[in-house]
PDB file of C-alpha atoms in Angstrom:
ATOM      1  CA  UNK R   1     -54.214  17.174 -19.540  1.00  0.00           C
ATOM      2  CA  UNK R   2     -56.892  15.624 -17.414  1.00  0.00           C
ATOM      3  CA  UNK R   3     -56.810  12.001 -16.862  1.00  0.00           C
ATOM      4  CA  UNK R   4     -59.590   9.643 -14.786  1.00  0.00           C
ATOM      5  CA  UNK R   5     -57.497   9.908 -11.880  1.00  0.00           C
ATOM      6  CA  UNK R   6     -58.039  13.461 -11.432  1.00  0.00           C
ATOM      7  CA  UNK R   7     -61.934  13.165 -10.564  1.00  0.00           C
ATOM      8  CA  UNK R   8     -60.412  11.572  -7.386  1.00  0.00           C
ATOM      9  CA  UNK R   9     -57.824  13.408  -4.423  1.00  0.00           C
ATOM     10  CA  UNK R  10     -54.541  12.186  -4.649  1.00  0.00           C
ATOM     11  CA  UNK R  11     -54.974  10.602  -0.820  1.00  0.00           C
ATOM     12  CA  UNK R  12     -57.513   8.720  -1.613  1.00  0.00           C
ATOM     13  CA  UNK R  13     -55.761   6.550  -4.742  1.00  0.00           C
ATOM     14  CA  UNK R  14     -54.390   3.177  -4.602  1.00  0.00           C
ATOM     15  CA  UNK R  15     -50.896   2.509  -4.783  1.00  0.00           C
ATOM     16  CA  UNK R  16     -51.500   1.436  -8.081  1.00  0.00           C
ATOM     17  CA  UNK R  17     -53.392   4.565  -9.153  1.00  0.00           C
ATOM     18  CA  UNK R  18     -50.800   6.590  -7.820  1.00  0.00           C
ATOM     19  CA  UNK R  19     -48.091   5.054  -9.767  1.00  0.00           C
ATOM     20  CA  UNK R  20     -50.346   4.930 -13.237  1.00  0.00           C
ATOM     21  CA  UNK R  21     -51.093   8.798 -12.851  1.00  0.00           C
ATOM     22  CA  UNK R  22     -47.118   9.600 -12.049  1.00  0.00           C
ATOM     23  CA  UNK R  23     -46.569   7.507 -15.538  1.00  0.00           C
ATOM     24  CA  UNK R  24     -49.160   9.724 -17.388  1.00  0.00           C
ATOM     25  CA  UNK R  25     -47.572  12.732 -16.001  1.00  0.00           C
ATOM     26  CA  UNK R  26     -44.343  11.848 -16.854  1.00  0.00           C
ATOM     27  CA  UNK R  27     -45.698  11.670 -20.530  1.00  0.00           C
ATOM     28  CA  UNK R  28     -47.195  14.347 -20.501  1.00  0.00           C
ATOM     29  CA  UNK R  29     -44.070  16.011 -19.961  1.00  0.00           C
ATOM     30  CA  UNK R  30     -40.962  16.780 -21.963  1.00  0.00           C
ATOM     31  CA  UNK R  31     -36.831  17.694 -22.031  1.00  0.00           C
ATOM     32  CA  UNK R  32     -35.930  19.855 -18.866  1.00  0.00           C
ATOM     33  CA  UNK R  33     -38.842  19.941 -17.588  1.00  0.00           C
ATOM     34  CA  UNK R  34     -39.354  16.047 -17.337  1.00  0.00           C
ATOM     35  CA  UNK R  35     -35.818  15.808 -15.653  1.00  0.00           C
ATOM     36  CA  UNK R  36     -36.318  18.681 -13.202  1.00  0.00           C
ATOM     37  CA  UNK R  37     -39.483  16.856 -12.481  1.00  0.00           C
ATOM     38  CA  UNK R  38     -38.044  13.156 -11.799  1.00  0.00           C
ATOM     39  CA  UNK R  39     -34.864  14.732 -10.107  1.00  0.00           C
ATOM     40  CA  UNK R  40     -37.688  16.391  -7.988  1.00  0.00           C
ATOM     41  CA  UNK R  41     -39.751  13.766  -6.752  1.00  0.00           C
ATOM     42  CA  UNK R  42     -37.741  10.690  -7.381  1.00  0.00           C
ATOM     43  CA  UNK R  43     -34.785  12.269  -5.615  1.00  0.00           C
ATOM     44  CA  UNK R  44     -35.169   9.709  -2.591  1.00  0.00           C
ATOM     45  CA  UNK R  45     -34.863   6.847  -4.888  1.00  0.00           C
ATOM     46  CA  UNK R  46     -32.245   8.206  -6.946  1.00  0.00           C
ATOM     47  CA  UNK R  47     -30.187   8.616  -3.810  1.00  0.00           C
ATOM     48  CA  UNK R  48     -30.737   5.187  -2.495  1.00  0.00           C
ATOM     49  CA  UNK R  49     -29.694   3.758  -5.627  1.00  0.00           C
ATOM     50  CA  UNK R  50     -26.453   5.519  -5.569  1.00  0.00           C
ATOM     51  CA  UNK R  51     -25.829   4.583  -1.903  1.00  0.00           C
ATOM     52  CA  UNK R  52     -25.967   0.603  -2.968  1.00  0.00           C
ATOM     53  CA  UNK R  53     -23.991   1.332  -6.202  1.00  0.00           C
ATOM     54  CA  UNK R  54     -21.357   2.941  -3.659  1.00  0.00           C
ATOM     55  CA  UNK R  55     -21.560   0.482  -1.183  1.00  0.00           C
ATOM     56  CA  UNK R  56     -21.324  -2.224  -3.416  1.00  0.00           C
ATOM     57  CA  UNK R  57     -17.972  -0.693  -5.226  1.00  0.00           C
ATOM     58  CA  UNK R  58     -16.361   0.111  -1.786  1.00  0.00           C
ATOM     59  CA  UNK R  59     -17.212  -3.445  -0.710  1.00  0.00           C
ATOM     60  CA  UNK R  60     -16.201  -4.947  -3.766  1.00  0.00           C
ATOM     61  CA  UNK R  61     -12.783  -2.746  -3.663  1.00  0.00           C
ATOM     62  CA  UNK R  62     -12.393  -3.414   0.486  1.00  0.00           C
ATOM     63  CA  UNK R  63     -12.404  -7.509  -0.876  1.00  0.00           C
ATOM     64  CA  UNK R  64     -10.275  -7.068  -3.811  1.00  0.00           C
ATOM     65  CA  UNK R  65      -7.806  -5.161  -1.168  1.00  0.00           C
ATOM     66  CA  UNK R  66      -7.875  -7.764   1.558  1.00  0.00           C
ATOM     67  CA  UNK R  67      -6.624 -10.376  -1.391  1.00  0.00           C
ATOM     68  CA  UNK R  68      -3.285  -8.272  -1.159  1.00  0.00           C
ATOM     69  CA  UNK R  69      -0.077  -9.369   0.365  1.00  0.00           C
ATOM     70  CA  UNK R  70       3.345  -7.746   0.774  1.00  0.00           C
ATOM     71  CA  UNK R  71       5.756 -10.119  -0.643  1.00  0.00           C
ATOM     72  CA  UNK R  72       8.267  -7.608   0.755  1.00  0.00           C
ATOM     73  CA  UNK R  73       8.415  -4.411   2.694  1.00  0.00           C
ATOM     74  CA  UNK R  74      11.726  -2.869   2.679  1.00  0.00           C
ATOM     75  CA  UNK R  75      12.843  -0.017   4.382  1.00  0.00           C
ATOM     76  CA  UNK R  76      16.199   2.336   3.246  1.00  0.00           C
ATOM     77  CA  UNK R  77      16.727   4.996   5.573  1.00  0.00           C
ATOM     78  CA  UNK R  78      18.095   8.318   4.556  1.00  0.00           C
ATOM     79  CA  UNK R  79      17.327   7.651   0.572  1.00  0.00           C
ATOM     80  CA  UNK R  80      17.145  10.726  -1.077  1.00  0.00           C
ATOM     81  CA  UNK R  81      14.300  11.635  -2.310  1.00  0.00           C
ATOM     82  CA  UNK R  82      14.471  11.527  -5.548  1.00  0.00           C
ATOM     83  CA  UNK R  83      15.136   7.609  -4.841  1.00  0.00           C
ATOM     84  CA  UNK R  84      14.287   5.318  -8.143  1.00  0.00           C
ATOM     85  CA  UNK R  85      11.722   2.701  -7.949  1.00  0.00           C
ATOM     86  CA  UNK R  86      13.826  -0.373  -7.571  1.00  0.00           C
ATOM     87  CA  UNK R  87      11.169  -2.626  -6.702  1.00  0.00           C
ATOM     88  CA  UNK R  88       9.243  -2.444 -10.345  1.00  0.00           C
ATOM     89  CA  UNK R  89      12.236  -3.931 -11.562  1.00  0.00           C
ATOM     90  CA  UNK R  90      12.785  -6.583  -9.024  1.00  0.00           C
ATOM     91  CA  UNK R  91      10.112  -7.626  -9.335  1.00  0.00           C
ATOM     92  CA  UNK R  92      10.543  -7.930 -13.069  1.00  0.00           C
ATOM     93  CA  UNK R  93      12.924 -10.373 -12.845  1.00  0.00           C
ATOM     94  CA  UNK R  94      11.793 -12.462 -11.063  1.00  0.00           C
ATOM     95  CA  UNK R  95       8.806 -12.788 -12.799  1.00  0.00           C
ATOM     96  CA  UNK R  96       5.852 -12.505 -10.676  1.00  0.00           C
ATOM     97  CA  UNK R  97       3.459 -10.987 -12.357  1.00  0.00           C
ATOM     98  CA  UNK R  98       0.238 -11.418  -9.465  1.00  0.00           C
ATOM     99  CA  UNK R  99      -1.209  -8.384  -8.764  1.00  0.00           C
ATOM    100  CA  UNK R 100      -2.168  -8.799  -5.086  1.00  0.00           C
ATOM    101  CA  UNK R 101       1.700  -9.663  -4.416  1.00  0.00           C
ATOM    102  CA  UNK R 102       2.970  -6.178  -3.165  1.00  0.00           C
ATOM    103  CA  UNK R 103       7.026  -5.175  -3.326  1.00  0.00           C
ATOM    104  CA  UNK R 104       6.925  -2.274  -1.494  1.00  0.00           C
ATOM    105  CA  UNK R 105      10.011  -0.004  -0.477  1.00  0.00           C
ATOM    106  CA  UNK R 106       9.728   2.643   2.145  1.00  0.00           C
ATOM    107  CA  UNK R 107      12.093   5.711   1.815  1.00  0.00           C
ATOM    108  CA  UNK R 108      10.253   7.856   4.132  1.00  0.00           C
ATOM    109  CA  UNK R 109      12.990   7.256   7.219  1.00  0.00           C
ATOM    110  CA  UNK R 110      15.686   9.706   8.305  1.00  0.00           C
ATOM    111  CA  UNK R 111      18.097  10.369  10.756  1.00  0.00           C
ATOM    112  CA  UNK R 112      18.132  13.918  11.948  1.00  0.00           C
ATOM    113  CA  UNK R 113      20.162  16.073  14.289  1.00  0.00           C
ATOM    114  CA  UNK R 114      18.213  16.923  17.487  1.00  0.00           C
ATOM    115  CA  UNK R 115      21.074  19.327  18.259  1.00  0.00           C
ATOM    116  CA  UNK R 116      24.163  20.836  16.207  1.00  0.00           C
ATOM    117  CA  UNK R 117      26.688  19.008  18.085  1.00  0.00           C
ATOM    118  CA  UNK R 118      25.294  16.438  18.488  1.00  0.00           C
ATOM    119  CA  UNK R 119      24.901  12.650  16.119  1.00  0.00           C
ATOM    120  CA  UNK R 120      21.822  12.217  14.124  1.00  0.00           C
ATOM    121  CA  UNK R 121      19.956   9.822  15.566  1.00  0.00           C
ATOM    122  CA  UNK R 122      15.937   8.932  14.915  1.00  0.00           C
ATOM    123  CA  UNK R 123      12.952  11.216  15.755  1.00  0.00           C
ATOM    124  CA  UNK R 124      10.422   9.829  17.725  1.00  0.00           C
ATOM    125  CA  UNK R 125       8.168   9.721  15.139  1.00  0.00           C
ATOM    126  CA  UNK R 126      11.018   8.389  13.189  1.00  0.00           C
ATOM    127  CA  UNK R 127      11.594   5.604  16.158  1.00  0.00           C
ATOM    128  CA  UNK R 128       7.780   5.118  16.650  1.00  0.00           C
ATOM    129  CA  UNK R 129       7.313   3.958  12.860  1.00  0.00           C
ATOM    130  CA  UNK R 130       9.700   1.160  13.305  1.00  0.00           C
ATOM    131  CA  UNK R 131       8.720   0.335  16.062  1.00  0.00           C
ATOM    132  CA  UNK R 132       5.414  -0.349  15.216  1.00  0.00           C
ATOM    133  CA  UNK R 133       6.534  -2.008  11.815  1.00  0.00           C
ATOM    134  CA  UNK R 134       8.535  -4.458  14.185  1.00  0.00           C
ATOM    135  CA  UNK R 135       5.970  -4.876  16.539  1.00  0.00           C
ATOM    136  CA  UNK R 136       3.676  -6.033  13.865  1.00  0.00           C
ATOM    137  CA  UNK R 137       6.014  -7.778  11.903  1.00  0.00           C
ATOM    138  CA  UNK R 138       5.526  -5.953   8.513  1.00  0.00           C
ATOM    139  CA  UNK R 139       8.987  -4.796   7.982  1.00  0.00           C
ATOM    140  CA  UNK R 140      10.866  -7.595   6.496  1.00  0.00           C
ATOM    141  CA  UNK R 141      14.168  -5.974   5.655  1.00  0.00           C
ATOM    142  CA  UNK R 142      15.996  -2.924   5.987  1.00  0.00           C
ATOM    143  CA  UNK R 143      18.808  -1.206   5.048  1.00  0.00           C
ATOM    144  CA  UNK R 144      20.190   1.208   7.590  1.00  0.00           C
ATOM    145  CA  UNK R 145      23.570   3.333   9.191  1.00  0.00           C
ATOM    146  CA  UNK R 146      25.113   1.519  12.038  1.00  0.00           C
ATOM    147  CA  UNK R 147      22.805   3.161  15.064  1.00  0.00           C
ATOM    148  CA  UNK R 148      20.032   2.069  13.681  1.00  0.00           C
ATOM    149  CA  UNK R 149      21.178  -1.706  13.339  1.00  0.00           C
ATOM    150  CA  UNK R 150      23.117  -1.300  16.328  1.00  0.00           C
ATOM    151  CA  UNK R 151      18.829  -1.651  18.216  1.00  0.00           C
ATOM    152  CA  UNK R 152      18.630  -5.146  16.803  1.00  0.00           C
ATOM    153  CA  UNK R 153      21.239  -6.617  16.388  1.00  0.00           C
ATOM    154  CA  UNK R 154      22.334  -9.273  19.554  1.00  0.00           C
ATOM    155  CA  UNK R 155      18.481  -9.239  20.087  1.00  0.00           C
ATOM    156  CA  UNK R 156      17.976 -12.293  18.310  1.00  0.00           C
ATOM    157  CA  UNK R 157      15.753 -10.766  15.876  1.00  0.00           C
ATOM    158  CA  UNK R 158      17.660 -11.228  12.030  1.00  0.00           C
ATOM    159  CA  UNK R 159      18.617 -13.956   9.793  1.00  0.00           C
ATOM    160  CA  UNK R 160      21.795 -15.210  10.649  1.00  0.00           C
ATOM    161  CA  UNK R 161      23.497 -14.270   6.637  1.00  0.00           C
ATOM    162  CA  UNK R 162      24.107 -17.819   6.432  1.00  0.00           C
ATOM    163  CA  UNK R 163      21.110 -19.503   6.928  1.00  0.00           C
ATOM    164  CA  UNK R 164      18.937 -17.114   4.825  1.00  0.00           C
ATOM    165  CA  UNK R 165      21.707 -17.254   1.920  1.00  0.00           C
ATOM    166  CA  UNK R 166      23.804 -20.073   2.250  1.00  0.00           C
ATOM    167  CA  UNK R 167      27.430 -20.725   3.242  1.00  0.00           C
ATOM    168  CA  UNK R 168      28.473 -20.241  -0.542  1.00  0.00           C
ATOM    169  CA  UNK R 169      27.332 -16.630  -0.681  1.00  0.00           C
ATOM    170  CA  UNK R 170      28.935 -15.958   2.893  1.00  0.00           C
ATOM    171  CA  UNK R 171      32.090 -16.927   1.381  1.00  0.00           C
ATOM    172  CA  UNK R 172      32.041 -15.368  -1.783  1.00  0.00           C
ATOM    173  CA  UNK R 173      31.062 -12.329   0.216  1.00  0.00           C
ATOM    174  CA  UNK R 174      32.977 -12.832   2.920  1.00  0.00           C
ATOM    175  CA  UNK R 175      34.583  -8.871   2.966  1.00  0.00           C
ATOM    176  CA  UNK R 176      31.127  -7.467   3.441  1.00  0.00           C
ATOM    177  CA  UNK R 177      29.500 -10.078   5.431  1.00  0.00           C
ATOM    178  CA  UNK R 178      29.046  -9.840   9.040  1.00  0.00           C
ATOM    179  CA  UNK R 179      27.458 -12.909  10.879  1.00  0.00           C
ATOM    180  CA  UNK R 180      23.457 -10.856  10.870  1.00  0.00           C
ATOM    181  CA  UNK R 181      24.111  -7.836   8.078  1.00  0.00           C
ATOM    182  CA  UNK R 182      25.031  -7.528   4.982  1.00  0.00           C
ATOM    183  CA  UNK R 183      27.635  -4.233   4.423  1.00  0.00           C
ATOM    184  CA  UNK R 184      25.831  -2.337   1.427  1.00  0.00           C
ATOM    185  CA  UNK R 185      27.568   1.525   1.647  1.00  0.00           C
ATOM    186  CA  UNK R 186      29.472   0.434  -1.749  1.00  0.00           C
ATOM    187  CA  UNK R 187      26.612  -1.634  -3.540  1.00  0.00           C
ATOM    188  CA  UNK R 188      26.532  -0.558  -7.247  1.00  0.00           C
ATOM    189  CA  UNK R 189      23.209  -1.604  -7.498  1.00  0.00           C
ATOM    190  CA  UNK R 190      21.759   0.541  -4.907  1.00  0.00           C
ATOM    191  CA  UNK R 191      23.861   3.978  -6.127  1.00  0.00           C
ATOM    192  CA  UNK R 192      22.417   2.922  -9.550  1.00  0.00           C
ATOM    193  CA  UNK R 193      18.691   3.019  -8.359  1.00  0.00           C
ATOM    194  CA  UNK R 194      19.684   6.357  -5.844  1.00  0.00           C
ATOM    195  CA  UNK R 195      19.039   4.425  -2.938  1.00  0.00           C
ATOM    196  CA  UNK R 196      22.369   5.486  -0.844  1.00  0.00           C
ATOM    197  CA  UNK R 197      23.030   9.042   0.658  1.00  0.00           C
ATOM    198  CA  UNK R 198      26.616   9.925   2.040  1.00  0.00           C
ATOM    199  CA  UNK R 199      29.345   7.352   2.998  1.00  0.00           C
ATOM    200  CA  UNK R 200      28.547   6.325   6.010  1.00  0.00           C
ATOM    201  CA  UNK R 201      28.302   2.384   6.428  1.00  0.00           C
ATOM    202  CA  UNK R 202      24.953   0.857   5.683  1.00  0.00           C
ATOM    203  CA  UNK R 203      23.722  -2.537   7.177  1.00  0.00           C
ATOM    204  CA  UNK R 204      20.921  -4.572   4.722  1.00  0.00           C
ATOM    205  CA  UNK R 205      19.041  -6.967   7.625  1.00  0.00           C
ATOM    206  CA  UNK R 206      16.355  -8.871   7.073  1.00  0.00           C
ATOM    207  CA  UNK R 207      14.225 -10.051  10.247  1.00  0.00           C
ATOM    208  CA  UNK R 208      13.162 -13.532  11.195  1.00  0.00           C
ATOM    209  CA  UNK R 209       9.706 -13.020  11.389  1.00  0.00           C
ATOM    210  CA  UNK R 210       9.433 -12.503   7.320  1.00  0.00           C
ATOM    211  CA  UNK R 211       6.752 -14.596   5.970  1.00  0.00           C
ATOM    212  CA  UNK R 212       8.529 -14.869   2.552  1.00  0.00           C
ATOM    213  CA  UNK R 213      13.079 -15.647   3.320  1.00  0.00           C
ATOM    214  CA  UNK R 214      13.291 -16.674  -0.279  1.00  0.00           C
ATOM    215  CA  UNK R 215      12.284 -12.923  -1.189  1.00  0.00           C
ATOM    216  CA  UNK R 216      14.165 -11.613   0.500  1.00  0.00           C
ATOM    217  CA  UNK R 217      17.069 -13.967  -0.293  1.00  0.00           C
ATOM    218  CA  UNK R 218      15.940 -13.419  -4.398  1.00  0.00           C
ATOM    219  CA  UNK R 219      16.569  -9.539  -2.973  1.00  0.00           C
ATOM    220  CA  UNK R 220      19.340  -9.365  -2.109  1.00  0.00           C
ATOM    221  CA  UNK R 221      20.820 -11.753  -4.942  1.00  0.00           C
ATOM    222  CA  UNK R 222      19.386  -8.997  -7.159  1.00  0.00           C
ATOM    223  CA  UNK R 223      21.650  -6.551  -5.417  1.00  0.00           C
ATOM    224  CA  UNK R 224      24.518  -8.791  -5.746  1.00  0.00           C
ATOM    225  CA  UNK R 225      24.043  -9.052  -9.681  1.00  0.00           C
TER     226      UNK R 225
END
């Protein structure tokens, strides 16, 4: 198909003339041939285009994300795996129903046996996760065998049970309150959801740093139930 742009070598066109004889080609062409040929030569463009759209979704996502705050981050150690989801329906009742507000419960600790003979005790990748949930203040309450809360207790670092659930609860729960832990081996709630592995006694702690005490208090009165 000849067209009045063709008297004339592509190099020496406008911009203008350019983009007019591109148009004609284009309709001069038809089905594959027209996509193979825009694919082709408009592949730069094409690309650029989908670079914004996935910069502007990632940004738009990496915003939506920094709205989100853990309410509560709660660590069980030794949970079996096949550990329920107890948080879905803590969260449940107590009604919050904001979708940057994050219950989150972390089941990925265990003690392990470095030796037959000898106690389990924490790995040190095991040791360096808590620590740097500690460090950073993101762990807000744990439940845990004795040599775990046996590192923070005395340090000045939990609720005293008291203050974080009043003198009421202490006495009601006197038997299975200590004056920083809360003894949780026999909780019925916590076999229910699969959350407790063995007999050994298991300390619930919550640390002082926790942006949100009346979660964690609504928590643990959850457990109590």
């Amino acid at each position: 198909m000849d067209t009045k742009f063709q008297k004339k070598h592509e190099s020496d066109m406008t911009a203008k003339e350019k983009r007019e004889l591109e148009r004609e080609k284009l309709a001069s062409m038809h089905g594959k041939e027209k996509i193979e040929y825009i694919l082709s030569y408009y592949k730069f463009h094409i690309g650029v285009v989908i670079l914004l759209i996935l910069l502007a979704v990632g940004v738009t996502q990496w915003i939506d994300d920094f709205k989100d705050e853990n309410y509560i981050y709660a660590t069980v150690i030794n949970a079996p795996k096949e550990s329920k989801d107890i948080m879905k329906d803590f969260r449940k009742s107590i009604g919050d129903e904001e979708e940057h507000h994050k219950y989150v419960l972390d089941t990925d600790v265990f003690l392990t046996r470095q030796k037959p003979d000898q106690e389990p005790s924490l790995d040190y990748t095991a040791q360096m996760k808590l620590s740097t949930q500690v460090g950073s203040a993101s762990l807000d309450l744990m439940i845990c065998p004795k040599t775990v809360y046996d590192m923070y207790t005395g340090e000045d670092m939990l609720y005293n049970i008291s203050d974080l659930m009043g003198e009421d609860f202490v006495e009601e729960h006197k038997d299975i309150c200590t004056s920083d832990a809360i003894m949780v081996q026999d909780n019925e709630v916590l076999n229910q959801y699969n959350l407790l592995l063995g007999n050994e006694d298991m300390y619930l702690i919550v640390f002082q740093y926790s942006e949100h005490p009346e979660i964690d208090k609504e928590f643990v009165e959850f457990l109590m139930k």
